[in-house]
PDB file of C-alpha atoms and ligand atoms in Angstrom:
ATOM      1  CA  UNK B   1      99.214  81.938  93.582  1.00 68.00           C
ATOM      2  CA  UNK B   2      98.984  79.249  96.274  1.00 79.00           C
ATOM      3  CA  UNK B   3     100.928  77.748  99.196  1.00 85.00           C
ATOM      4  CA  UNK B   4     103.312  76.130  96.672  1.00 87.00           C
ATOM      5  CA  UNK B   5     104.204  79.473  95.059  1.00 93.00           C
ATOM      6  CA  UNK B   6     107.777  80.607  95.700  1.00 95.00           C
ATOM      7  CA  UNK B   7     109.053  83.379  97.921  1.00 97.00           C
ATOM      8  CA  UNK B   8     111.057  85.825  95.790  1.00 98.00           C
ATOM      9  CA  UNK B   9     114.237  87.241  97.308  1.00 98.00           C
ATOM     10  CA  UNK B  10     116.711  89.662  95.755  1.00 98.00           C
ATOM     11  CA  UNK B  11     119.926  91.566  96.397  1.00 97.00           C
ATOM     12  CA  UNK B  12     122.632  93.225  94.318  1.00 96.00           C
ATOM     13  CA  UNK B  13     124.804  90.112  94.640  1.00 94.00           C
ATOM     14  CA  UNK B  14     125.574  87.400  97.167  1.00 93.00           C
ATOM     15  CA  UNK B  15     124.621  89.435 100.277  1.00 93.00           C
ATOM     16  CA  UNK B  16     121.007  88.272 100.209  1.00 96.00           C
ATOM     17  CA  UNK B  17     122.195  84.697 100.733  1.00 95.00           C
ATOM     18  CA  UNK B  18     122.477  85.587 104.422  1.00 92.00           C
ATOM     19  CA  UNK B  19     118.690  86.044 104.276  1.00 96.00           C
ATOM     20  CA  UNK B  20     118.202  82.835 102.250  1.00 96.00           C
ATOM     21  CA  UNK B  21     120.084  80.931 104.954  1.00 95.00           C
ATOM     22  CA  UNK B  22     117.872  82.324 107.722  1.00 94.00           C
ATOM     23  CA  UNK B  23     114.655  81.664 105.745  1.00 95.00           C
ATOM     24  CA  UNK B  24     115.726  78.096 105.023  1.00 93.00           C
ATOM     25  CA  UNK B  25     116.383  77.525 108.724  1.00 92.00           C
ATOM     26  CA  UNK B  26     113.001  78.965 109.782  1.00 92.00           C
ATOM     27  CA  UNK B  27     110.886  77.779 106.822  1.00 93.00           C
ATOM     28  CA  UNK B  28     112.598  74.725 105.303  1.00 92.00           C
ATOM     29  CA  UNK B  29     109.680  73.655 103.119  1.00 92.00           C
ATOM     30  CA  UNK B  30     109.246  76.941 101.246  1.00 94.00           C
ATOM     31  CA  UNK B  31     110.296  77.222  97.615  1.00 95.00           C
ATOM     32  CA  UNK B  32     112.717  80.129  97.234  1.00 97.00           C
ATOM     33  CA  UNK B  33     113.663  82.010  94.120  1.00 98.00           C
ATOM     34  CA  UNK B  34     116.721  84.219  94.478  1.00 98.00           C
ATOM     35  CA  UNK B  35     117.984  86.895  92.132  1.00 98.00           C
ATOM     36  CA  UNK B  36     121.462  88.408  92.568  1.00 98.00           C
ATOM     37  CA  UNK B  37     122.195  91.322  90.248  1.00 98.00           C
ATOM     38  CA  UNK B  38     125.851  90.340  89.879  1.00 97.00           C
ATOM     39  CA  UNK B  39     126.249  92.347  86.648  1.00 97.00           C
ATOM     40  CA  UNK B  40     125.601  95.616  88.469  1.00 97.00           C
ATOM     41  CA  UNK B  41     126.842  95.031  92.020  1.00 95.00           C
ATOM     42  CA  UNK B  42     127.689  97.151  94.035  1.00 95.00           C
ATOM     43  CA  UNK B  43     124.558  99.285  94.400  1.00 97.00           C
ATOM     44  CA  UNK B  44     125.850 101.171  97.446  1.00 96.00           C
ATOM     45  CA  UNK B  45     128.044 103.788  95.712  1.00 96.00           C
ATOM     46  CA  UNK B  46     125.361 104.592  93.082  1.00 97.00           C
ATOM     47  CA  UNK B  47     122.798 107.409  92.939  1.00 97.00           C
ATOM     48  CA  UNK B  48     119.223 107.104  94.145  1.00 97.00           C
ATOM     49  CA  UNK B  49     117.927 107.353  90.553  1.00 98.00           C
ATOM     50  CA  UNK B  50     120.084 104.398  89.477  1.00 98.00           C
ATOM     51  CA  UNK B  51     119.237 102.311  92.553  1.00 98.00           C
ATOM     52  CA  UNK B  52     115.513 102.865  91.937  1.00 98.00           C
ATOM     53  CA  UNK B  53     115.890 101.808  88.297  1.00 98.00           C
ATOM     54  CA  UNK B  54     117.784  98.662  89.356  1.00 98.00           C
ATOM     55  CA  UNK B  55     115.108  97.858  91.953  1.00 98.00           C
ATOM     56  CA  UNK B  56     112.442  98.123  89.245  1.00 98.00           C
ATOM     57  CA  UNK B  57     114.357  95.678  87.009  1.00 98.00           C
ATOM     58  CA  UNK B  58     115.008  93.256  89.900  1.00 98.00           C
ATOM     59  CA  UNK B  59     111.374  93.009  90.933  1.00 98.00           C
ATOM     60  CA  UNK B  60     110.305  92.591  87.286  1.00 98.00           C
ATOM     61  CA  UNK B  61     112.517  89.484  87.048  1.00 98.00           C
ATOM     62  CA  UNK B  62     111.054  87.913  90.204  1.00 98.00           C
ATOM     63  CA  UNK B  63     107.438  88.726  89.238  1.00 98.00           C
ATOM     64  CA  UNK B  64     107.770  86.349  86.244  1.00 97.00           C
ATOM     65  CA  UNK B  65     107.736  83.479  88.760  1.00 97.00           C
ATOM     66  CA  UNK B  66     104.464  84.574  90.430  1.00 96.00           C
ATOM     67  CA  UNK B  67     105.817  84.714  93.977  1.00 97.00           C
ATOM     68  CA  UNK B  68     103.508  84.758  97.003  1.00 96.00           C
ATOM     69  CA  UNK B  69     105.849  87.152  98.813  1.00 96.00           C
ATOM     70  CA  UNK B  70     108.847  89.373  98.064  1.00 97.00           C
ATOM     71  CA  UNK B  71     111.814  89.856 100.383  1.00 98.00           C
ATOM     72  CA  UNK B  72     114.082  92.794  99.665  1.00 98.00           C
ATOM     73  CA  UNK B  73     117.324  91.294 100.982  1.00 97.00           C
ATOM     74  CA  UNK B  74     119.200  94.508 100.237  1.00 97.00           C
ATOM     75  CA  UNK B  75     119.360  97.383 102.708  1.00 97.00           C
ATOM     76  CA  UNK B  76     120.276  99.847  99.960  1.00 97.00           C
ATOM     77  CA  UNK B  77     117.078  99.077  98.041  1.00 98.00           C
ATOM     78  CA  UNK B  78     115.086  98.923 101.302  1.00 97.00           C
ATOM     79  CA  UNK B  79     116.391 102.418 102.188  1.00 97.00           C
ATOM     80  CA  UNK B  80     115.957 104.109  98.810  1.00 98.00           C
ATOM     81  CA  UNK B  81     113.476 102.183  96.691  1.00 98.00           C
ATOM     82  CA  UNK B  82     111.099 100.111  98.827  1.00 98.00           C
ATOM     83  CA  UNK B  83     108.145 102.012  97.332  1.00 98.00           C
ATOM     84  CA  UNK B  84     109.270 101.022  93.803  1.00 98.00           C
ATOM     85  CA  UNK B  85     109.209  97.354  94.813  1.00 98.00           C
ATOM     86  CA  UNK B  86     105.861  97.685  96.616  1.00 98.00           C
ATOM     87  CA  UNK B  87     104.247  99.353  93.623  1.00 98.00           C
ATOM     88  CA  UNK B  88     105.523  96.765  91.150  1.00 98.00           C
ATOM     89  CA  UNK B  89     104.490  93.818  93.314  1.00 97.00           C
ATOM     90  CA  UNK B  90     100.853  94.953  93.599  1.00 95.00           C
ATOM     91  CA  UNK B  91      99.003  93.018  96.289  1.00 93.00           C
ATOM     92  CA  UNK B  92     101.913  90.667  97.069  1.00 95.00           C
ATOM     93  CA  UNK B  93     103.379  91.395 100.522  1.00 95.00           C
ATOM     94  CA  UNK B  94     106.878  92.897 100.580  1.00 96.00           C
ATOM     95  CA  UNK B  95     109.314  92.638 103.499  1.00 96.00           C
ATOM     96  CA  UNK B  96     112.406  94.863 103.600  1.00 95.00           C
ATOM     97  CA  UNK B  97     115.465  94.074 105.729  1.00 95.00           C
ATOM     98  CA  UNK B  98     115.878  97.614 107.054  1.00 96.00           C
ATOM     99  CA  UNK B  99     112.731  97.844 109.179  1.00 94.00           C
ATOM    100  CA  UNK B 100     113.338  94.390 110.636  1.00 92.00           C
ATOM    101  CA  UNK B 101     116.935  95.336 111.549  1.00 94.00           C
ATOM    102  CA  UNK B 102     115.885  98.631 113.140  1.00 96.00           C
ATOM    103  CA  UNK B 103     113.232  96.900 115.293  1.00 95.00           C
ATOM    104  CA  UNK B 104     115.697  94.286 116.502  1.00 94.00           C
ATOM    105  CA  UNK B 105     118.327  96.924 117.367  1.00 97.00           C
ATOM    106  CA  UNK B 106     115.854  99.000 119.388  1.00 98.00           C
ATOM    107  CA  UNK B 107     114.937  95.889 121.394  1.00 96.00           C
ATOM    108  CA  UNK B 108     118.614  95.019 121.960  1.00 97.00           C
ATOM    109  CA  UNK B 109     120.157  98.307 123.124  1.00 98.00           C
ATOM    110  CA  UNK B 110     120.482  98.937 126.845  1.00 98.00           C
ATOM    111  CA  UNK B 111     122.378 102.244 126.756  1.00 98.00           C
ATOM    112  CA  UNK B 112     120.407 103.786 123.834  1.00 98.00           C
ATOM    113  CA  UNK B 113     123.480 104.090 121.622  1.00 98.00           C
ATOM    114  CA  UNK B 114     123.313 102.163 118.365  1.00 98.00           C
ATOM    115  CA  UNK B 115     125.935 101.975 115.629  1.00 98.00           C
ATOM    116  CA  UNK B 116     124.861 101.306 112.043  1.00 98.00           C
ATOM    117  CA  UNK B 117     127.230 100.250 109.275  1.00 98.00           C
ATOM    118  CA  UNK B 118     126.032 100.087 105.680  1.00 97.00           C
ATOM    119  CA  UNK B 119     126.677 101.162 102.104  1.00 97.00           C
ATOM    120  CA  UNK B 120     127.243 104.836 101.225  1.00 97.00           C
ATOM    121  CA  UNK B 121     123.707 105.112  99.833  1.00 98.00           C
ATOM    122  CA  UNK B 122     122.094 103.559 102.938  1.00 98.00           C
ATOM    123  CA  UNK B 123     124.092 105.748 105.332  1.00 98.00           C
ATOM    124  CA  UNK B 124     123.507 108.930 103.282  1.00 98.00           C
ATOM    125  CA  UNK B 125     119.748 108.230 103.205  1.00 97.00           C
ATOM    126  CA  UNK B 126     119.639 108.273 107.030  1.00 97.00           C
ATOM    127  CA  UNK B 127     116.928 105.620 106.741  1.00 97.00           C
ATOM    128  CA  UNK B 128     118.177 103.552 109.709  1.00 97.00           C
ATOM    129  CA  UNK B 129     118.346 106.545 112.048  1.00 98.00           C
ATOM    130  CA  UNK B 130     114.801 107.518 110.962  1.00 98.00           C
ATOM    131  CA  UNK B 131     113.436 103.990 111.450  1.00 98.00           C
ATOM    132  CA  UNK B 132     115.129 103.664 114.862  1.00 98.00           C
ATOM    133  CA  UNK B 133     114.055 107.119 116.049  1.00 98.00           C
ATOM    134  CA  UNK B 134     110.461 106.472 114.923  1.00 98.00           C
ATOM    135  CA  UNK B 135     110.462 103.611 117.433  1.00 98.00           C
ATOM    136  CA  UNK B 136     112.401 105.511 120.122  1.00 98.00           C
ATOM    137  CA  UNK B 137     113.410 109.163 119.616  1.00 98.00           C
ATOM    138  CA  UNK B 138     115.805 109.031 122.606  1.00 98.00           C
ATOM    139  CA  UNK B 139     118.219 106.646 120.899  1.00 98.00           C
ATOM    140  CA  UNK B 140     121.467 108.070 119.548  1.00 98.00           C
ATOM    141  CA  UNK B 141     122.454 106.559 116.202  1.00 98.00           C
ATOM    142  CA  UNK B 142     126.027 106.687 114.858  1.00 97.00           C
ATOM    143  CA  UNK B 143     126.457 105.575 111.254  1.00 97.00           C
ATOM    144  CA  UNK B 144     129.444 104.669 109.134  1.00 97.00           C
ATOM    145  CA  UNK B 145     129.623 103.662 105.477  1.00 98.00           C
ATOM    146  CA  UNK B 146     131.873 100.637 104.897  1.00 98.00           C
ATOM    147  CA  UNK B 147     131.858 100.267 101.092  1.00 96.00           C
ATOM    148  CA  UNK B 148     134.901  97.992 100.804  1.00 97.00           C
ATOM    149  CA  UNK B 149     133.167  95.258 102.798  1.00 97.00           C
ATOM    150  CA  UNK B 150     130.964  94.477  99.762  1.00 94.00           C
ATOM    151  CA  UNK B 151     133.748  93.489  97.304  1.00 94.00           C
ATOM    152  CA  UNK B 152     135.562  91.647 100.123  1.00 95.00           C
ATOM    153  CA  UNK B 153     132.431  89.560 100.747  1.00 92.00           C
ATOM    154  CA  UNK B 154     131.867  89.040  97.001  1.00 86.00           C
ATOM    155  CA  UNK B 155     135.469  87.752  96.749  1.00 88.00           C
ATOM    156  CA  UNK B 156     134.921  85.357  99.658  1.00 86.00           C
ATOM    157  CA  UNK B 157     137.624  87.128 101.780  1.00 92.00           C
ATOM    158  CA  UNK B 158     135.866  85.939 104.932  1.00 90.00           C
ATOM    159  CA  UNK B 159     138.873  85.727 107.238  1.00 89.00           C
ATOM    160  CA  UNK B 160     141.527  87.445 105.128  1.00 95.00           C
ATOM    161  CA  UNK B 161     144.174  89.843 106.550  1.00 97.00           C
ATOM    162  CA  UNK B 162     142.905  92.542 104.142  1.00 97.00           C
ATOM    163  CA  UNK B 163     139.431  92.252 105.662  1.00 98.00           C
ATOM    164  CA  UNK B 164     140.882  92.608 109.174  1.00 98.00           C
ATOM    165  CA  UNK B 165     142.864  95.704 108.171  1.00 98.00           C
ATOM    166  CA  UNK B 166     139.858  97.382 106.553  1.00 98.00           C
ATOM    167  CA  UNK B 167     137.584  96.446 109.455  1.00 98.00           C
ATOM    168  CA  UNK B 168     140.005  98.191 111.852  1.00 97.00           C
ATOM    169  CA  UNK B 169     140.043 101.275 109.648  1.00 96.00           C
ATOM    170  CA  UNK B 170     136.237 101.471 109.489  1.00 97.00           C
ATOM    171  CA  UNK B 171     135.251 100.392 112.978  1.00 97.00           C
ATOM    172  CA  UNK B 172     137.749 102.099 115.294  1.00 94.00           C
ATOM    173  CA  UNK B 173     135.966 105.466 115.150  1.00 90.00           C
ATOM    174  CA  UNK B 174     132.462 104.044 115.673  1.00 94.00           C
ATOM    175  CA  UNK B 175     133.694 102.046 118.679  1.00 92.00           C
ATOM    176  CA  UNK B 176     134.680 105.281 120.446  1.00 92.00           C
ATOM    177  CA  UNK B 177     131.031 106.415 120.631  1.00 95.00           C
ATOM    178  CA  UNK B 178     130.256 103.914 123.379  1.00 95.00           C
ATOM    179  CA  UNK B 179     127.662 101.976 121.380  1.00 97.00           C
ATOM    180  CA  UNK B 180     126.368  98.707 122.864  1.00 97.00           C
ATOM    181  CA  UNK B 181     124.655  97.516 119.659  1.00 98.00           C
ATOM    182  CA  UNK B 182     125.912  97.393 116.065  1.00 98.00           C
ATOM    183  CA  UNK B 183     123.550  96.888 113.116  1.00 97.00           C
ATOM    184  CA  UNK B 184     125.004  95.115 110.095  1.00 97.00           C
ATOM    185  CA  UNK B 185     123.024  97.398 107.776  1.00 96.00           C
ATOM    186  CA  UNK B 186     124.086  95.663 104.578  1.00 96.00           C
ATOM    187  CA  UNK B 187     123.281  92.033 103.862  1.00 95.00           C
ATOM    188  CA  UNK B 188     126.834  91.416 102.626  1.00 94.00           C
ATOM    189  CA  UNK B 189     128.292  92.189 106.054  1.00 96.00           C
ATOM    190  CA  UNK B 190     127.131  89.070 107.965  1.00 94.00           C
ATOM    191  CA  UNK B 191     129.433  87.127 105.602  1.00 92.00           C
ATOM    192  CA  UNK B 192     132.319  88.983 107.326  1.00 95.00           C
ATOM    193  CA  UNK B 193     130.681  88.789 110.749  1.00 95.00           C
ATOM    194  CA  UNK B 194     133.548  87.024 112.528  1.00 95.00           C
ATOM    195  CA  UNK B 195     136.074  89.736 111.631  1.00 97.00           C
ATOM    196  CA  UNK B 196     133.592  92.534 112.379  1.00 97.00           C
ATOM    197  CA  UNK B 197     132.790  91.012 115.772  1.00 96.00           C
ATOM    198  CA  UNK B 198     136.460  90.576 116.697  1.00 96.00           C
ATOM    199  CA  UNK B 199     137.287  94.146 115.657  1.00 97.00           C
ATOM    200  CA  UNK B 200     134.393  95.893 117.393  1.00 96.00           C
ATOM    201  CA  UNK B 201     134.861  93.835 120.568  1.00 92.00           C
ATOM    202  CA  UNK B 202     132.819  90.991 122.002  1.00 84.00           C
ATOM    203  CA  UNK B 203     130.676  93.031 124.435  1.00 91.00           C
ATOM    204  CA  UNK B 204     128.722  94.652 121.585  1.00 97.00           C
ATOM    205  CA  UNK B 205     125.464  93.092 120.394  1.00 97.00           C
ATOM    206  CA  UNK B 206     125.558  92.480 116.644  1.00 97.00           C
ATOM    207  CA  UNK B 207     122.270  92.802 114.767  1.00 96.00           C
ATOM    208  CA  UNK B 208     121.801  90.779 111.607  1.00 93.00           C
ATOM    209  CA  UNK B 209     118.348  91.507 110.229  1.00 88.00           C
ATOM    210  CA  UNK B 210     118.177  88.185 108.361  1.00 91.00           C
ATOM    211  CA  UNK B 211     116.716  86.337 111.354  1.00 85.00           C
ATOM    212  CA  UNK B 212     114.160  89.078 112.014  1.00 87.00           C
ATOM    213  CA  UNK B 213     113.098  88.904 108.353  1.00 94.00           C
ATOM    214  CA  UNK B 214     112.711  85.130 108.585  1.00 93.00           C
ATOM    215  CA  UNK B 215     110.451  85.471 111.641  1.00 88.00           C
ATOM    216  CA  UNK B 216     108.355  88.170 109.963  1.00 90.00           C
ATOM    217  CA  UNK B 217     108.003  85.946 106.874  1.00 94.00           C
ATOM    218  CA  UNK B 218     106.782  83.072 109.034  1.00 92.00           C
ATOM    219  CA  UNK B 219     104.260  85.379 110.751  1.00 90.00           C
ATOM    220  CA  UNK B 220     102.890  86.770 107.471  1.00 91.00           C
ATOM    221  CA  UNK B 221     102.565  83.361 105.816  1.00 91.00           C
ATOM    222  CA  UNK B 222     100.826  81.941 108.866  1.00 90.00           C
ATOM    223  CA  UNK B 223      98.404  84.904 108.984  1.00 89.00           C
ATOM    224  CA  UNK B 224      97.562  84.636 105.271  1.00 85.00           C
ATOM    225  CA  UNK B 225      97.285  80.818 105.355  1.00 83.00           C
ATOM    226  CA  UNK B 226      99.942  80.561 102.612  1.00 81.00           C
ATOM    227  CA  UNK B 227     102.450  78.605 104.676  1.00 80.00           C
ATOM    228  CA  UNK B 228     103.801  75.598 102.738  1.00 82.00           C
ATOM    229  CA  UNK B 229     103.271  72.428 104.838  1.00 76.00           C
ATOM    230  CA  UNK B 230     105.136  69.997 102.586  1.00 77.00           C
ATOM    231  CA  UNK B 231     107.828  67.956 104.319  1.00 69.00           C
ATOM    232  CA  UNK B 232     110.674  68.473 101.905  1.00 75.00           C
ATOM    233  CA  UNK B 233     113.387  71.067 101.489  1.00 76.00           C
ATOM    234  CA  UNK B 234     113.601  72.192  97.874  1.00 85.00           C
ATOM    235  CA  UNK B 235     116.874  73.750  96.683  1.00 91.00           C
ATOM    236  CA  UNK B 236     116.460  77.457  95.927  1.00 96.00           C
ATOM    237  CA  UNK B 237     116.140  78.472  92.290  1.00 97.00           C
ATOM    238  CA  UNK B 238     119.117  80.769  91.732  1.00 98.00           C
ATOM    239  CA  UNK B 239     119.265  83.513  89.108  1.00 98.00           C
ATOM    240  CA  UNK B 240     122.050  86.007  88.443  1.00 98.00           C
ATOM    241  CA  UNK B 241     122.699  88.682  85.829  1.00 98.00           C
ATOM    242  CA  UNK B 242     126.390  87.773  85.316  1.00 98.00           C
ATOM    243  CA  UNK B 243     129.063  85.166  86.155  1.00 96.00           C
ATOM    244  CA  UNK B 244     126.870  82.238  87.243  1.00 97.00           C
ATOM    245  CA  UNK B 245     129.873  79.929  87.848  1.00 96.00           C
ATOM    246  CA  UNK B 246     131.474  82.393  90.261  1.00 94.00           C
ATOM    247  CA  UNK B 247     128.165  82.755  92.104  1.00 94.00           C
ATOM    248  CA  UNK B 248     127.810  78.983  92.252  1.00 96.00           C
ATOM    249  CA  UNK B 249     131.247  78.611  93.901  1.00 92.00           C
ATOM    250  CA  UNK B 250     130.590  81.323  96.485  1.00 90.00           C
ATOM    251  CA  UNK B 251     127.156  79.833  97.195  1.00 92.00           C
ATOM    252  CA  UNK B 252     128.760  76.439  97.828  1.00 92.00           C
ATOM    253  CA  UNK B 253     131.311  77.981 100.196  1.00 86.00           C
ATOM    254  CA  UNK B 254     128.917  80.214 102.110  1.00 87.00           C
ATOM    255  CA  UNK B 255     125.915  77.861 102.259  1.00 91.00           C
ATOM    256  CA  UNK B 256     128.041  74.774 102.867  1.00 90.00           C
ATOM    257  CA  UNK B 257     126.182  72.941 100.109  1.00 91.00           C
ATOM    258  CA  UNK B 258     126.824  71.054  96.871  1.00 92.00           C
ATOM    259  CA  UNK B 259     127.688  73.139  93.828  1.00 93.00           C
ATOM    260  CA  UNK B 260     124.268  74.512  92.752  1.00 94.00           C
ATOM    261  CA  UNK B 261     122.912  75.220  89.264  1.00 96.00           C
ATOM    262  CA  UNK B 262     122.698  78.949  88.672  1.00 97.00           C
ATOM    263  CA  UNK B 263     120.723  80.442  85.795  1.00 98.00           C
ATOM    264  CA  UNK B 264     121.838  83.502  83.885  1.00 98.00           C
ATOM    265  CA  UNK B 265     119.129  86.110  83.205  1.00 98.00           C
ATOM    266  CA  UNK B 266     119.268  89.370  81.326  1.00 95.00           C
ATOM    267  CA  UNK B 267     118.447  92.638  83.086  1.00 93.00           C
TER     268      UNK B 267
HETATM  269  N1  DGL W   1     123.783  93.869 100.089  1.00 73.74           N
HETATM  270  C1  DGL W   1     123.298  95.151  99.787  1.00 73.74           C
HETATM  271  C2  DGL W   1     122.790  95.906 100.991  1.00 73.74           C
HETATM  272  O1  DGL W   1     122.268  95.256 101.903  1.00 73.74           O
HETATM  273  C3  DGL W   1     123.984  95.968  98.739  1.00 73.74           C
HETATM  274  C4  DGL W   1     125.465  96.077  98.720  1.00 73.74           C
HETATM  275  C5  DGL W   1     125.905  96.792  97.462  1.00 73.74           C
HETATM  276  O2  DGL W   1     125.540  96.334  96.376  1.00 73.74           O
HETATM  277  O3  DGL W   1     126.592  97.820  97.581  1.00 73.74           O
HETATM  278  O4  DGL W   1     122.828  97.104 101.067  1.00 73.74           O
END
């Protein structure tokens, strides 16, 4: 492993691309290897046992590329299986999106009322409330599972009337709690950020943990001396477990890039 080694990033599908985008903006010279488990998405409605098994498979795929760091760009895995990833990656540092999102939300709230939206598994685990209350036990956390946001994001329904309708259904109740901060506790949700923001109302601070993860990555690489100083921006190496062409099209749309090559891998 050296400064040229890649940073491994994974999610159940396209959601982790929100993290890829933030890492590219903060660390343009790093080589990134991304795995989206498109054969098994969504993770959110599944049991803890299944999510932990999937996390084990995902990290095994990335470890083949000898990464210098692993980013768990999936809140569901960060909430229920971070230890599985840490164990499998040995001495390689692991960053999970959940802790970064919780820290950012605690810094942002002024009235100590934070809303968290995420998958069923993330909300049921109570991991966000625990992480937030570890930092400040006075903060009230209101959570809401928004499972339909994941397929809407996977379909690229960024500004679709169906997305607006579902956002109203999910977010009206949480709005009534007087929150001043809303955590997008699933990496798919920033893809639908515009609709979420419009529905919840513009006075509420939206937390997307991708930027916090990018900053933490920069800090860790600088501390360990593994920061890549080359002046070029390599395209990420993209791997998926199903439908590479579909992933390629969504990547192009979301990342505003050329149509990328996407490799199919078996899980
Ligand atoms: N994007 C993932 C998360 O942050 C998982 C969504 C899913 O597969 O249900 O939780």
